[in-house]
Amino acid sequence: MQDAYTPHRRQYQNRIELVQGTLDLLILQTLAWGPQHGYGISLALRAHSGEVLRADTGSLYPALHRLERRKRIAANWEISANRQRIKVYRLTAVGRRELARERSRWQRWLAAMGGILERRTAKP
Amino acid sequence: MKLWRRRETELQEELRTHLAMAAQERGAAAAAREFGNRDLVTEVTRDQWPLRWLADVRRDLALGWRGLRRNPAFAWVAIAAFALAIGANAAIYSLADGIYFHPLSWAPQENQLIELFRLRRNEGSWAVAPAEYRSLEAGARQLHGAVSELGAYTEEQVTTSGSGTPQLWNAAEVSGGFFRTIGVAPLLGRSFSAAEQQPGHHVAVLSYGLWQQSFAGNRDVLGRALRLNGQLYMVIGVMPQRFALPVGDQLWLPLGYSQQQWSAAWSAGPPLQVIARLAGGTLQQANAEFKTLSASLPLDPAGHGGRPVIVARLINHVVNGTLTPIFMDTMLAAMGFLLLLACANVANLHLARASAREHELTVRRALGASRARIARQLLTEALLLAGLGGMAGLGVARLALHALGHAMPAGDGAARIAGYQSIGLNANVLAFTFLICLGAGLLAGLAPALRASSLRSHDNGRLRNMLLGLQAALALVLLTGAVLMGTGFVHYATDTNRFEPRTMLTASINLSGAGYATAAERADFYQRLLRGWSDIPGASGVAAFSASPYTNNGIAWIHYTLPGMSATPLHAAAQSVSPGFFPLMRIPLVAGRNFADSDSASAPPVAIVSEELARSNWTVQTAIGQHLQITPGGPWLTVVGVAADVEYDWTDNAPEPAIYRPIAQAPGANSMVGIRAGMPVAMLAAAVRGQTTKLDPDLPLTDVRTLADAIYAGLAPVYVLGYLISAIGGIALALAMAGLFGVAAYNASRRRREFGVRVACGALPSQITRLMLRQGLSLIAAAVALGALGALWLQRVAAHFFFGVHAATDPWALPMAAGLLAAAAILACYLPARRAGRADPVTVLRQD
């Protein structure tokens, strides 16, 4: 049932203006800098994109749990500074390889996009 | 299940800390706004978990369970409907599985067991002569090995004597390969060694039943002595409980043929039944191999043989011939109908409930539940009901089988049905029950699920009316079947009553033992026996005869020819009777004379024929003085009388042509003796035993019982089937009634306001009641018209194989069934209709 979204859910998810499939890559990249909890990841995404990208909880948590199920990331419970139990995610070896692969793919995609877009804007 | 709960709490905790941290940094309101709908986040995240659907099913089941708990009346009715239908199905399937599908389930790889037989030119005999078996055995080894083992047996009846009253047991004399072929080892002791297959070895293997009965299950039975046909035998083994081949036999002895006996051609020795086990190859391969092999078989002097040996699965042979066609044609169809009826019933209940739940379902849709989700929920509920019904149904099936076990006479009738011992709720039955639960659940849940998921949620009741009509039509067909069976019973009961069977005692004797080798000796003994029995005080009639009416397989069939007729011989049932037979059995002679004592062995051979035979060859009047011949080249019999028709083989639904001969002129080894006397049957039984022992102390008198009991033993399968069909008809009627009642009550509650208005405007309560009744009954009338077509077809088909059913003579079955259904329908509609009419308009209109 994981792909069967009702209109409600779809509407909710479309609010994030993220290119489809990029959220996983962003999460993996964020975790490459060090283990982090869910809220921390959302903060990092926002901060490092200059407040442009925003992953709301309705997509972030499904993505985290999906990546966990696929063993790209692992999680364990830790005690935070203010003595709260928090779930901290970290990158696994599989996740690291996936990140490298996805990153180069993304860069090739960017280059290709760029090539086309540059050309069209250069003409007139 | 614990894992799910932990995942759930962890997710809640994760989201809670997220919210808490966000609230700390930017305030509770902003954090909550950014976070969004927490339940929705939970829901979409949950979707990512592995085996998510399992948890969904569990949640649906829990939800469905709660729904059922809230609405117990609905739940009970639905579960009861399923339990009855699935229970009846499971019971019938276990019968079919035991006797029809797996009658040899106790043997390893029962499908590999085959039987070899050879068609003869003249006789319908299938058995193989000893010399032929020898060649087959040797040839099978040299061939390509389609068959791994070969065994032979021949059946006989042996007399035990020595202690107590002599008894007659069914025994099989078996060759060395017999037990190896079947592949079942004895429970105790051993089977026969190769040395014991030589002549003169008196050893025996007992069946479990005989061991229990005669040795009280004592483990030191091995080595004990047994007196069979006057000779001492040593018990060397006991077979396991369910082992039954040949079916119904109690004892196995070594064949022990001498070289001379082994070389016997067809006419000399008793024919052998040959079994074998396929060695991996197919039946076709084995058939091809034996076809080649049979070309090299020796021809016997009588000119028989010359036809190929044919191979068939042993299962097909042992399946009880009487029950089989009915099982396949009737019971399986009836149980399918019943299941369909129950599904329609539950689907209808479900639909009515779904309409009542429209409010709940609309709210759930509004809260974001998808259509698929709601459909799935309704389907799960139906499956849950079917599952619960199935579990209860297994209990019903157990009870039904138990009751059936009591209905079946314990004696020969049941023992002669292959696989009867194995009937029970085995793994096959459980698997079948599971499948029909699944099917029934899906079928019953489909309509409500589709309805709930469609956009048009408004219910106009058409689907429900159609389902109800289907129920009534199916119920009518099943009821007609039950009534047909019932009239069949009545037909039999009235027909058997003309023999006055309750006051007549019968017994069987078997003269195959020592001292009765010649016909003259046997004829003399029968004469002395009848004279001895006549001396019993109060005896009003005594007779000897070959078979009692309604004996089915007990009647012997013979060929006969008429003068100047060279073509195929005609068939008739054969009876050897003493002169007292016709008056004793209350069979009137419609023409000619009865036998007399003067029709002795030295007198001219005579015969009495049945009306059926007389009419098919001559007329009743011209039959007297005609001639017929039974053995080719034998004497010509003169017809001296014509007797009224008697039903011997009841499976063909018509009285048989029969030829009666004086027992003095044709004394068989097996005979029955009947007596009527003015004393209680139990005393009479003791008296006839005493008289018989006086004549020959070693002669067993078996099956001492009233003619009524003897007839019942033969008719038992019919009775069992009758009980089943009647039970199914009853269940069908109850289900249809419950369905109709439910729909009528629902309609009444839905139109309560309308009726309130009508009453307020001056309609009489009786008019409302009539309106409701008319609506219900017009539906039933349409369904009856539809069901009548099916029932008429059933009646036509049934006349071919339902015993005692004659389409032409049972014109009342369908009207009776329809009347029964209509009465039930009126009852089911009347109560809700009356309530609708009596409703107080003020209260009704004030509601809502």
PDB file of C-alpha atoms in Angstrom, chain B residues 447-689:
ATOM      1  CA  ALA B 447     -21.474  -7.368  -3.036  1.00  0.00           C
ATOM      2  CA  PRO B 448     -21.369  -5.196   0.083  1.00  0.00           C
ATOM      3  CA  ALA B 449     -17.750  -4.237  -0.604  1.00  0.00           C
ATOM      4  CA  LEU B 450     -18.486  -3.211  -4.178  1.00  0.00           C
ATOM      5  CA  ARG B 451     -21.592  -1.368  -3.081  1.00  0.00           C
ATOM      6  CA  ALA B 452     -19.731   0.498  -0.346  1.00  0.00           C
ATOM      7  CA  SER B 453     -16.882   1.466  -2.628  1.00  0.00           C
ATOM      8  CA  SER B 454     -19.083   2.681  -5.460  1.00  0.00           C
ATOM      9  CA  LEU B 455     -19.872   6.361  -5.602  1.00  0.00           C
ATOM     10  CA  ARG B 456     -23.582   5.711  -5.717  1.00  0.00           C
ATOM     11  CA  SER B 457     -23.993   4.770  -2.106  1.00  0.00           C
ATOM     12  CA  HIS B 458     -27.731   5.035  -2.230  1.00  0.00           C
ATOM     13  CA  ASP B 459     -29.383   1.693  -1.831  1.00  0.00           C
ATOM     14  CA  ASN B 460     -32.513   0.937  -3.808  1.00  0.00           C
ATOM     15  CA  GLY B 461     -32.748  -2.630  -2.587  1.00  0.00           C
ATOM     16  CA  ARG B 462     -32.642  -4.223  -6.017  1.00  0.00           C
ATOM     17  CA  LEU B 463     -29.471  -6.167  -5.349  1.00  0.00           C
ATOM     18  CA  ARG B 464     -30.868  -7.333  -2.052  1.00  0.00           C
ATOM     19  CA  ASN B 465     -34.090  -8.495  -3.662  1.00  0.00           C
ATOM     20  CA  MET B 466     -32.140 -10.349  -6.302  1.00  0.00           C
ATOM     21  CA  LEU B 467     -30.054 -12.112  -3.684  1.00  0.00           C
ATOM     22  CA  LEU B 468     -33.190 -12.975  -1.776  1.00  0.00           C
ATOM     23  CA  GLY B 469     -34.792 -14.373  -4.916  1.00  0.00           C
ATOM     24  CA  LEU B 470     -31.671 -16.461  -5.502  1.00  0.00           C
ATOM     25  CA  GLN B 471     -31.932 -17.831  -1.980  1.00  0.00           C
ATOM     26  CA  ALA B 472     -35.568 -18.764  -2.399  1.00  0.00           C
ATOM     27  CA  ALA B 473     -34.926 -20.387  -5.790  1.00  0.00           C
ATOM     28  CA  LEU B 474     -32.023 -22.455  -4.463  1.00  0.00           C
ATOM     29  CA  ALA B 475     -34.026 -23.407  -1.402  1.00  0.00           C
ATOM     30  CA  LEU B 476     -36.855 -24.596  -3.636  1.00  0.00           C
ATOM     31  CA  VAL B 477     -34.537 -26.824  -5.644  1.00  0.00           C
ATOM     32  CA  LEU B 478     -33.041 -28.328  -2.492  1.00  0.00           C
ATOM     33  CA  LEU B 479     -36.440 -28.749  -0.901  1.00  0.00           C
ATOM     34  CA  THR B 480     -37.755 -30.504  -3.978  1.00  0.00           C
ATOM     35  CA  GLY B 481     -34.799 -32.857  -3.751  1.00  0.00           C
ATOM     36  CA  ALA B 482     -35.628 -33.537  -0.112  1.00  0.00           C
ATOM     37  CA  VAL B 483     -39.295 -34.130  -0.884  1.00  0.00           C
ATOM     38  CA  LEU B 484     -38.397 -36.426  -3.784  1.00  0.00           C
ATOM     39  CA  MET B 485     -36.189 -38.437  -1.456  1.00  0.00           C
ATOM     40  CA  GLY B 486     -38.955 -38.463   1.096  1.00  0.00           C
ATOM     41  CA  THR B 487     -41.483 -39.792  -1.402  1.00  0.00           C
ATOM     42  CA  GLY B 488     -38.872 -42.335  -2.444  1.00  0.00           C
ATOM     43  CA  PHE B 489     -38.788 -43.500   1.169  1.00  0.00           C
ATOM     44  CA  VAL B 490     -42.545 -43.689   1.382  1.00  0.00           C
ATOM     45  CA  HIS B 491     -42.558 -45.606  -1.864  1.00  0.00           C
ATOM     46  CA  TYR B 492     -40.101 -48.119  -0.437  1.00  0.00           C
ATOM     47  CA  ALA B 493     -41.807 -48.315   2.912  1.00  0.00           C
ATOM     48  CA  THR B 494     -45.167 -49.141   1.328  1.00  0.00           C
ATOM     49  CA  ASP B 495     -43.560 -51.513  -1.134  1.00  0.00           C
ATOM     50  CA  THR B 496     -41.578 -53.434   1.501  1.00  0.00           C
ATOM     51  CA  ASN B 497     -44.621 -53.590   3.763  1.00  0.00           C
ATOM     52  CA  ARG B 498     -46.352 -55.986   1.404  1.00  0.00           C
ATOM     53  CA  PHE B 499     -43.880 -58.668   2.487  1.00  0.00           C
ATOM     54  CA  GLU B 500     -44.933 -58.111   6.144  1.00  0.00           C
ATOM     55  CA  PRO B 501     -41.223 -58.040   6.974  1.00  0.00           C
ATOM     56  CA  ARG B 502     -41.434 -57.437  10.718  1.00  0.00           C
ATOM     57  CA  THR B 503     -42.962 -60.798  11.577  1.00  0.00           C
ATOM     58  CA  MET B 504     -40.635 -62.856   9.438  1.00  0.00           C
ATOM     59  CA  LEU B 505     -37.264 -64.128  10.617  1.00  0.00           C
ATOM     60  CA  THR B 506     -34.523 -64.860   8.091  1.00  0.00           C
ATOM     61  CA  ALA B 507     -31.107 -66.480   8.362  1.00  0.00           C
ATOM     62  CA  SER B 508     -28.327 -67.386   5.954  1.00  0.00           C
ATOM     63  CA  ILE B 509     -26.643 -70.722   5.661  1.00  0.00           C
ATOM     64  CA  ASN B 510     -23.597 -71.697   3.666  1.00  0.00           C
ATOM     65  CA  LEU B 511     -23.083 -75.298   2.611  1.00  0.00           C
ATOM     66  CA  SER B 512     -19.660 -74.880   1.002  1.00  0.00           C
ATOM     67  CA  GLY B 513     -18.082 -76.784   3.913  1.00  0.00           C
ATOM     68  CA  ALA B 514     -17.535 -80.506   4.094  1.00  0.00           C
ATOM     69  CA  GLY B 515     -20.383 -82.954   3.500  1.00  0.00           C
ATOM     70  CA  TYR B 516     -22.430 -81.011   0.949  1.00  0.00           C
ATOM     71  CA  ALA B 517     -20.379 -81.460  -2.190  1.00  0.00           C
ATOM     72  CA  THR B 518     -23.134 -82.788  -4.452  1.00  0.00           C
ATOM     73  CA  ALA B 519     -26.433 -81.256  -5.394  1.00  0.00           C
ATOM     74  CA  ALA B 520     -28.281 -84.263  -4.042  1.00  0.00           C
ATOM     75  CA  GLU B 521     -26.661 -83.846  -0.609  1.00  0.00           C
ATOM     76  CA  ARG B 522     -27.547 -80.154  -0.517  1.00  0.00           C
ATOM     77  CA  ALA B 523     -31.135 -80.735  -1.689  1.00  0.00           C
ATOM     78  CA  ASP B 524     -31.535 -83.402   0.928  1.00  0.00           C
ATOM     79  CA  PHE B 525     -30.183 -81.116   3.639  1.00  0.00           C
ATOM     80  CA  TYR B 526     -32.497 -78.251   2.713  1.00  0.00           C
ATOM     81  CA  GLN B 527     -35.433 -80.631   2.873  1.00  0.00           C
ATOM     82  CA  ARG B 528     -34.437 -81.862   6.313  1.00  0.00           C
ATOM     83  CA  LEU B 529     -33.762 -78.308   7.520  1.00  0.00           C
ATOM     84  CA  LEU B 530     -37.167 -77.029   6.387  1.00  0.00           C
ATOM     85  CA  ARG B 531     -38.856 -80.000   8.016  1.00  0.00           C
ATOM     86  CA  GLY B 532     -36.933 -79.320  11.251  1.00  0.00           C
ATOM     87  CA  TRP B 533     -37.940 -75.660  11.263  1.00  0.00           C
ATOM     88  CA  SER B 534     -41.569 -76.531  10.576  1.00  0.00           C
ATOM     89  CA  ASP B 535     -41.557 -78.521  13.795  1.00  0.00           C
ATOM     90  CA  ILE B 536     -41.038 -75.326  15.778  1.00  0.00           C
ATOM     91  CA  PRO B 537     -44.263 -74.765  17.731  1.00  0.00           C
ATOM     92  CA  GLY B 538     -46.512 -72.200  16.125  1.00  0.00           C
ATOM     93  CA  ALA B 539     -44.623 -72.116  12.810  1.00  0.00           C
ATOM     94  CA  SER B 540     -47.052 -70.929  10.157  1.00  0.00           C
ATOM     95  CA  GLY B 541     -44.711 -70.922   7.199  1.00  0.00           C
ATOM     96  CA  VAL B 542     -41.147 -71.920   6.326  1.00  0.00           C
ATOM     97  CA  ALA B 543     -39.230 -71.480   3.106  1.00  0.00           C
ATOM     98  CA  ALA B 544     -35.759 -71.516   1.609  1.00  0.00           C
ATOM     99  CA  PHE B 545     -34.753 -68.963  -1.027  1.00  0.00           C
ATOM    100  CA  SER B 546     -31.604 -67.456  -2.521  1.00  0.00           C
ATOM    101  CA  ALA B 547     -32.075 -63.768  -1.751  1.00  0.00           C
ATOM    102  CA  SER B 548     -34.555 -61.521  -0.020  1.00  0.00           C
ATOM    103  CA  PRO B 549     -36.266 -58.587  -1.752  1.00  0.00           C
ATOM    104  CA  TYR B 550     -34.298 -55.312  -1.897  1.00  0.00           C
ATOM    105  CA  THR B 551     -31.070 -57.244  -1.470  1.00  0.00           C
ATOM    106  CA  ASN B 552     -29.299 -55.237  -4.190  1.00  0.00           C
ATOM    107  CA  ASN B 553     -25.965 -57.023  -4.689  1.00  0.00           C
ATOM    108  CA  GLY B 554     -27.218 -60.221  -3.055  1.00  0.00           C
ATOM    109  CA  ILE B 555     -29.205 -61.315  -6.080  1.00  0.00           C
ATOM    110  CA  ALA B 556     -27.535 -63.572  -8.642  1.00  0.00           C
ATOM    111  CA  TRP B 557     -27.925 -62.762 -12.331  1.00  0.00           C
ATOM    112  CA  ILE B 558     -28.185 -65.445 -14.971  1.00  0.00           C
ATOM    113  CA  HIS B 559     -28.507 -65.625 -18.710  1.00  0.00           C
ATOM    114  CA  TYR B 560     -31.312 -67.497 -20.339  1.00  0.00           C
ATOM    115  CA  THR B 561     -32.346 -68.250 -23.870  1.00  0.00           C
ATOM    116  CA  LEU B 562     -35.676 -69.008 -25.487  1.00  0.00           C
ATOM    117  CA  PRO B 563     -36.315 -71.693 -28.107  1.00  0.00           C
ATOM    118  CA  GLY B 564     -35.216 -70.673 -31.566  1.00  0.00           C
ATOM    119  CA  MET B 565     -33.206 -67.775 -30.217  1.00  0.00           C
ATOM    120  CA  SER B 566     -29.532 -67.740 -31.118  1.00  0.00           C
ATOM    121  CA  ALA B 567     -28.643 -64.111 -30.459  1.00  0.00           C
ATOM    122  CA  THR B 568     -27.428 -62.592 -27.200  1.00  0.00           C
ATOM    123  CA  PRO B 569     -28.854 -64.251 -24.112  1.00  0.00           C
ATOM    124  CA  LEU B 570     -31.256 -62.364 -21.845  1.00  0.00           C
ATOM    125  CA  HIS B 571     -30.639 -61.426 -18.219  1.00  0.00           C
ATOM    126  CA  ALA B 572     -32.739 -62.354 -15.239  1.00  0.00           C
ATOM    127  CA  ALA B 573     -32.425 -62.472 -11.475  1.00  0.00           C
ATOM    128  CA  ALA B 574     -32.234 -66.065 -10.275  1.00  0.00           C
ATOM    129  CA  GLN B 575     -33.878 -67.548  -7.201  1.00  0.00           C
ATOM    130  CA  SER B 576     -33.913 -71.137  -5.943  1.00  0.00           C
ATOM    131  CA  VAL B 577     -36.937 -71.388  -3.702  1.00  0.00           C
ATOM    132  CA  SER B 578     -38.836 -74.030  -1.782  1.00  0.00           C
ATOM    133  CA  PRO B 579     -42.603 -74.332  -2.383  1.00  0.00           C
ATOM    134  CA  GLY B 580     -43.310 -72.334   0.779  1.00  0.00           C
ATOM    135  CA  PHE B 581     -41.581 -69.213  -0.558  1.00  0.00           C
ATOM    136  CA  PHE B 582     -44.432 -67.420  -2.342  1.00  0.00           C
ATOM    137  CA  PRO B 583     -47.018 -67.742   0.450  1.00  0.00           C
ATOM    138  CA  LEU B 584     -44.413 -66.955   3.114  1.00  0.00           C
ATOM    139  CA  MET B 585     -43.199 -63.838   1.305  1.00  0.00           C
ATOM    140  CA  ARG B 586     -46.798 -62.805   0.463  1.00  0.00           C
ATOM    141  CA  ILE B 587     -45.948 -62.744  -3.235  1.00  0.00           C
ATOM    142  CA  PRO B 588     -49.104 -63.593  -5.172  1.00  0.00           C
ATOM    143  CA  LEU B 589     -48.999 -65.860  -8.172  1.00  0.00           C
ATOM    144  CA  VAL B 590     -50.837 -64.122 -10.997  1.00  0.00           C
ATOM    145  CA  ALA B 591     -51.038 -67.186 -13.236  1.00  0.00           C
ATOM    146  CA  GLY B 592     -50.293 -70.885 -13.193  1.00  0.00           C
ATOM    147  CA  ARG B 593     -49.361 -72.940 -10.170  1.00  0.00           C
ATOM    148  CA  ASN B 594     -46.875 -72.842  -7.332  1.00  0.00           C
ATOM    149  CA  PHE B 595     -44.037 -75.346  -6.946  1.00  0.00           C
ATOM    150  CA  ALA B 596     -44.918 -78.535  -5.114  1.00  0.00           C
ATOM    151  CA  ASP B 597     -42.949 -81.217  -3.372  1.00  0.00           C
ATOM    152  CA  SER B 598     -43.422 -83.302  -6.489  1.00  0.00           C
ATOM    153  CA  ASP B 599     -41.087 -80.920  -8.372  1.00  0.00           C
ATOM    154  CA  SER B 600     -38.131 -82.966  -7.175  1.00  0.00           C
ATOM    155  CA  ALA B 601     -34.725 -83.471  -8.742  1.00  0.00           C
ATOM    156  CA  SER B 602     -36.018 -86.434 -10.722  1.00  0.00           C
ATOM    157  CA  ALA B 603     -39.164 -84.658 -11.959  1.00  0.00           C
ATOM    158  CA  PRO B 604     -39.201 -82.551 -15.175  1.00  0.00           C
ATOM    159  CA  PRO B 605     -37.435 -79.226 -14.608  1.00  0.00           C
ATOM    160  CA  VAL B 606     -39.841 -76.311 -14.076  1.00  0.00           C
ATOM    161  CA  ALA B 607     -39.691 -72.578 -13.428  1.00  0.00           C
ATOM    162  CA  ILE B 608     -41.870 -69.722 -12.257  1.00  0.00           C
ATOM    163  CA  VAL B 609     -41.155 -66.359 -13.887  1.00  0.00           C
ATOM    164  CA  SER B 610     -41.908 -62.822 -12.784  1.00  0.00           C
ATOM    165  CA  GLU B 611     -44.584 -60.734 -14.474  1.00  0.00           C
ATOM    166  CA  GLU B 612     -41.900 -58.478 -15.901  1.00  0.00           C
ATOM    167  CA  LEU B 613     -40.168 -61.406 -17.599  1.00  0.00           C
ATOM    168  CA  ALA B 614     -43.434 -62.922 -18.763  1.00  0.00           C
ATOM    169  CA  ARG B 615     -44.599 -59.643 -20.237  1.00  0.00           C
ATOM    170  CA  SER B 616     -41.327 -58.891 -22.012  1.00  0.00           C
ATOM    171  CA  ASN B 617     -41.279 -62.294 -23.762  1.00  0.00           C
ATOM    172  CA  TRP B 618     -44.912 -63.389 -23.956  1.00  0.00           C
ATOM    173  CA  THR B 619     -47.972 -62.268 -22.023  1.00  0.00           C
ATOM    174  CA  VAL B 620     -48.833 -63.256 -18.486  1.00  0.00           C
ATOM    175  CA  GLN B 621     -51.459 -65.725 -19.727  1.00  0.00           C
ATOM    176  CA  THR B 622     -49.453 -67.253 -22.568  1.00  0.00           C
ATOM    177  CA  ALA B 623     -46.336 -67.658 -20.427  1.00  0.00           C
ATOM    178  CA  ILE B 624     -47.558 -70.896 -18.917  1.00  0.00           C
ATOM    179  CA  GLY B 625     -46.112 -73.872 -20.762  1.00  0.00           C
ATOM    180  CA  GLN B 626     -43.342 -71.866 -22.448  1.00  0.00           C
ATOM    181  CA  HIS B 627     -39.741 -73.080 -22.297  1.00  0.00           C
ATOM    182  CA  LEU B 628     -36.464 -71.438 -21.414  1.00  0.00           C
ATOM    183  CA  GLN B 629     -32.918 -72.620 -21.029  1.00  0.00           C
ATOM    184  CA  ILE B 630     -30.410 -71.411 -18.427  1.00  0.00           C
ATOM    185  CA  THR B 631     -27.224 -73.390 -19.046  1.00  0.00           C
ATOM    186  CA  PRO B 632     -26.196 -73.752 -22.692  1.00  0.00           C
ATOM    187  CA  GLY B 633     -26.880 -77.332 -23.703  1.00  0.00           C
ATOM    188  CA  GLY B 634     -28.686 -77.898 -20.418  1.00  0.00           C
ATOM    189  CA  PRO B 635     -32.272 -78.919 -19.833  1.00  0.00           C
ATOM    190  CA  TRP B 636     -35.227 -76.828 -20.972  1.00  0.00           C
ATOM    191  CA  LEU B 637     -37.326 -75.489 -18.103  1.00  0.00           C
ATOM    192  CA  THR B 638     -41.086 -75.391 -18.425  1.00  0.00           C
ATOM    193  CA  VAL B 639     -42.794 -72.289 -17.093  1.00  0.00           C
ATOM    194  CA  VAL B 640     -45.520 -73.381 -14.718  1.00  0.00           C
ATOM    195  CA  GLY B 641     -46.415 -70.106 -13.057  1.00  0.00           C
ATOM    196  CA  VAL B 642     -46.106 -66.309 -13.105  1.00  0.00           C
ATOM    197  CA  ALA B 643     -45.393 -64.423  -9.864  1.00  0.00           C
ATOM    198  CA  ALA B 644     -45.969 -60.758  -9.068  1.00  0.00           C
ATOM    199  CA  ASP B 645     -42.966 -58.482  -9.562  1.00  0.00           C
ATOM    200  CA  VAL B 646     -40.475 -58.005  -6.736  1.00  0.00           C
ATOM    201  CA  GLU B 647     -37.799 -55.335  -6.493  1.00  0.00           C
ATOM    202  CA  TYR B 648     -34.460 -57.074  -5.920  1.00  0.00           C
ATOM    203  CA  ASP B 649     -31.860 -54.626  -7.175  1.00  0.00           C
ATOM    204  CA  TRP B 650     -33.283 -51.290  -6.076  1.00  0.00           C
ATOM    205  CA  THR B 651     -30.547 -49.202  -7.696  1.00  0.00           C
ATOM    206  CA  ASP B 652     -32.070 -49.420 -11.160  1.00  0.00           C
ATOM    207  CA  ASN B 653     -35.474 -48.130 -10.146  1.00  0.00           C
ATOM    208  CA  ALA B 654     -37.412 -50.932 -11.835  1.00  0.00           C
ATOM    209  CA  PRO B 655     -38.470 -54.460 -10.888  1.00  0.00           C
ATOM    210  CA  GLU B 656     -36.230 -57.134 -12.357  1.00  0.00           C
ATOM    211  CA  PRO B 657     -37.192 -59.969 -14.632  1.00  0.00           C
ATOM    212  CA  ALA B 658     -36.800 -63.001 -12.374  1.00  0.00           C
ATOM    213  CA  ILE B 659     -36.672 -66.762 -12.771  1.00  0.00           C
ATOM    214  CA  TYR B 660     -37.607 -68.911  -9.772  1.00  0.00           C
ATOM    215  CA  ARG B 661     -36.602 -72.570  -9.708  1.00  0.00           C
ATOM    216  CA  PRO B 662     -37.462 -75.260  -7.173  1.00  0.00           C
ATOM    217  CA  ILE B 663     -34.629 -75.581  -4.686  1.00  0.00           C
ATOM    218  CA  ALA B 664     -34.812 -79.347  -5.067  1.00  0.00           C
ATOM    219  CA  GLN B 665     -33.840 -78.952  -8.732  1.00  0.00           C
ATOM    220  CA  ALA B 666     -31.249 -76.199  -8.234  1.00  0.00           C
ATOM    221  CA  PRO B 667     -29.784 -76.380  -4.731  1.00  0.00           C
ATOM    222  CA  GLY B 668     -27.101 -73.681  -4.344  1.00  0.00           C
ATOM    223  CA  ALA B 669     -24.399 -73.638  -1.682  1.00  0.00           C
ATOM    224  CA  ASN B 670     -25.738 -70.402  -0.217  1.00  0.00           C
ATOM    225  CA  SER B 671     -29.300 -70.054   0.828  1.00  0.00           C
ATOM    226  CA  MET B 672     -31.577 -68.094   3.071  1.00  0.00           C
ATOM    227  CA  VAL B 673     -34.237 -69.615   5.246  1.00  0.00           C
ATOM    228  CA  GLY B 674     -37.290 -67.714   6.393  1.00  0.00           C
ATOM    229  CA  ILE B 675     -39.928 -68.527   8.993  1.00  0.00           C
ATOM    230  CA  ARG B 676     -43.062 -66.992  10.446  1.00  0.00           C
ATOM    231  CA  ALA B 677     -44.330 -68.256  13.796  1.00  0.00           C
ATOM    232  CA  GLY B 678     -46.617 -67.038  16.524  1.00  0.00           C
ATOM    233  CA  MET B 679     -43.880 -66.159  18.972  1.00  0.00           C
ATOM    234  CA  PRO B 680     -41.555 -63.214  19.683  1.00  0.00           C
ATOM    235  CA  VAL B 681     -38.681 -62.873  17.225  1.00  0.00           C
ATOM    236  CA  ALA B 682     -35.961 -63.349  19.866  1.00  0.00           C
ATOM    237  CA  MET B 683     -37.450 -66.656  21.011  1.00  0.00           C
ATOM    238  CA  LEU B 684     -37.894 -67.727  17.421  1.00  0.00           C
ATOM    239  CA  ALA B 685     -34.217 -66.983  16.750  1.00  0.00           C
ATOM    240  CA  ALA B 686     -33.177 -69.263  19.595  1.00  0.00           C
ATOM    241  CA  ALA B 687     -35.532 -71.946  18.346  1.00  0.00           C
ATOM    242  CA  VAL B 688     -34.224 -71.953  14.771  1.00  0.00           C
ATOM    243  CA  ARG B 689     -30.624 -72.045  16.028  1.00  0.00           C
TER     244      ARG B 689
END
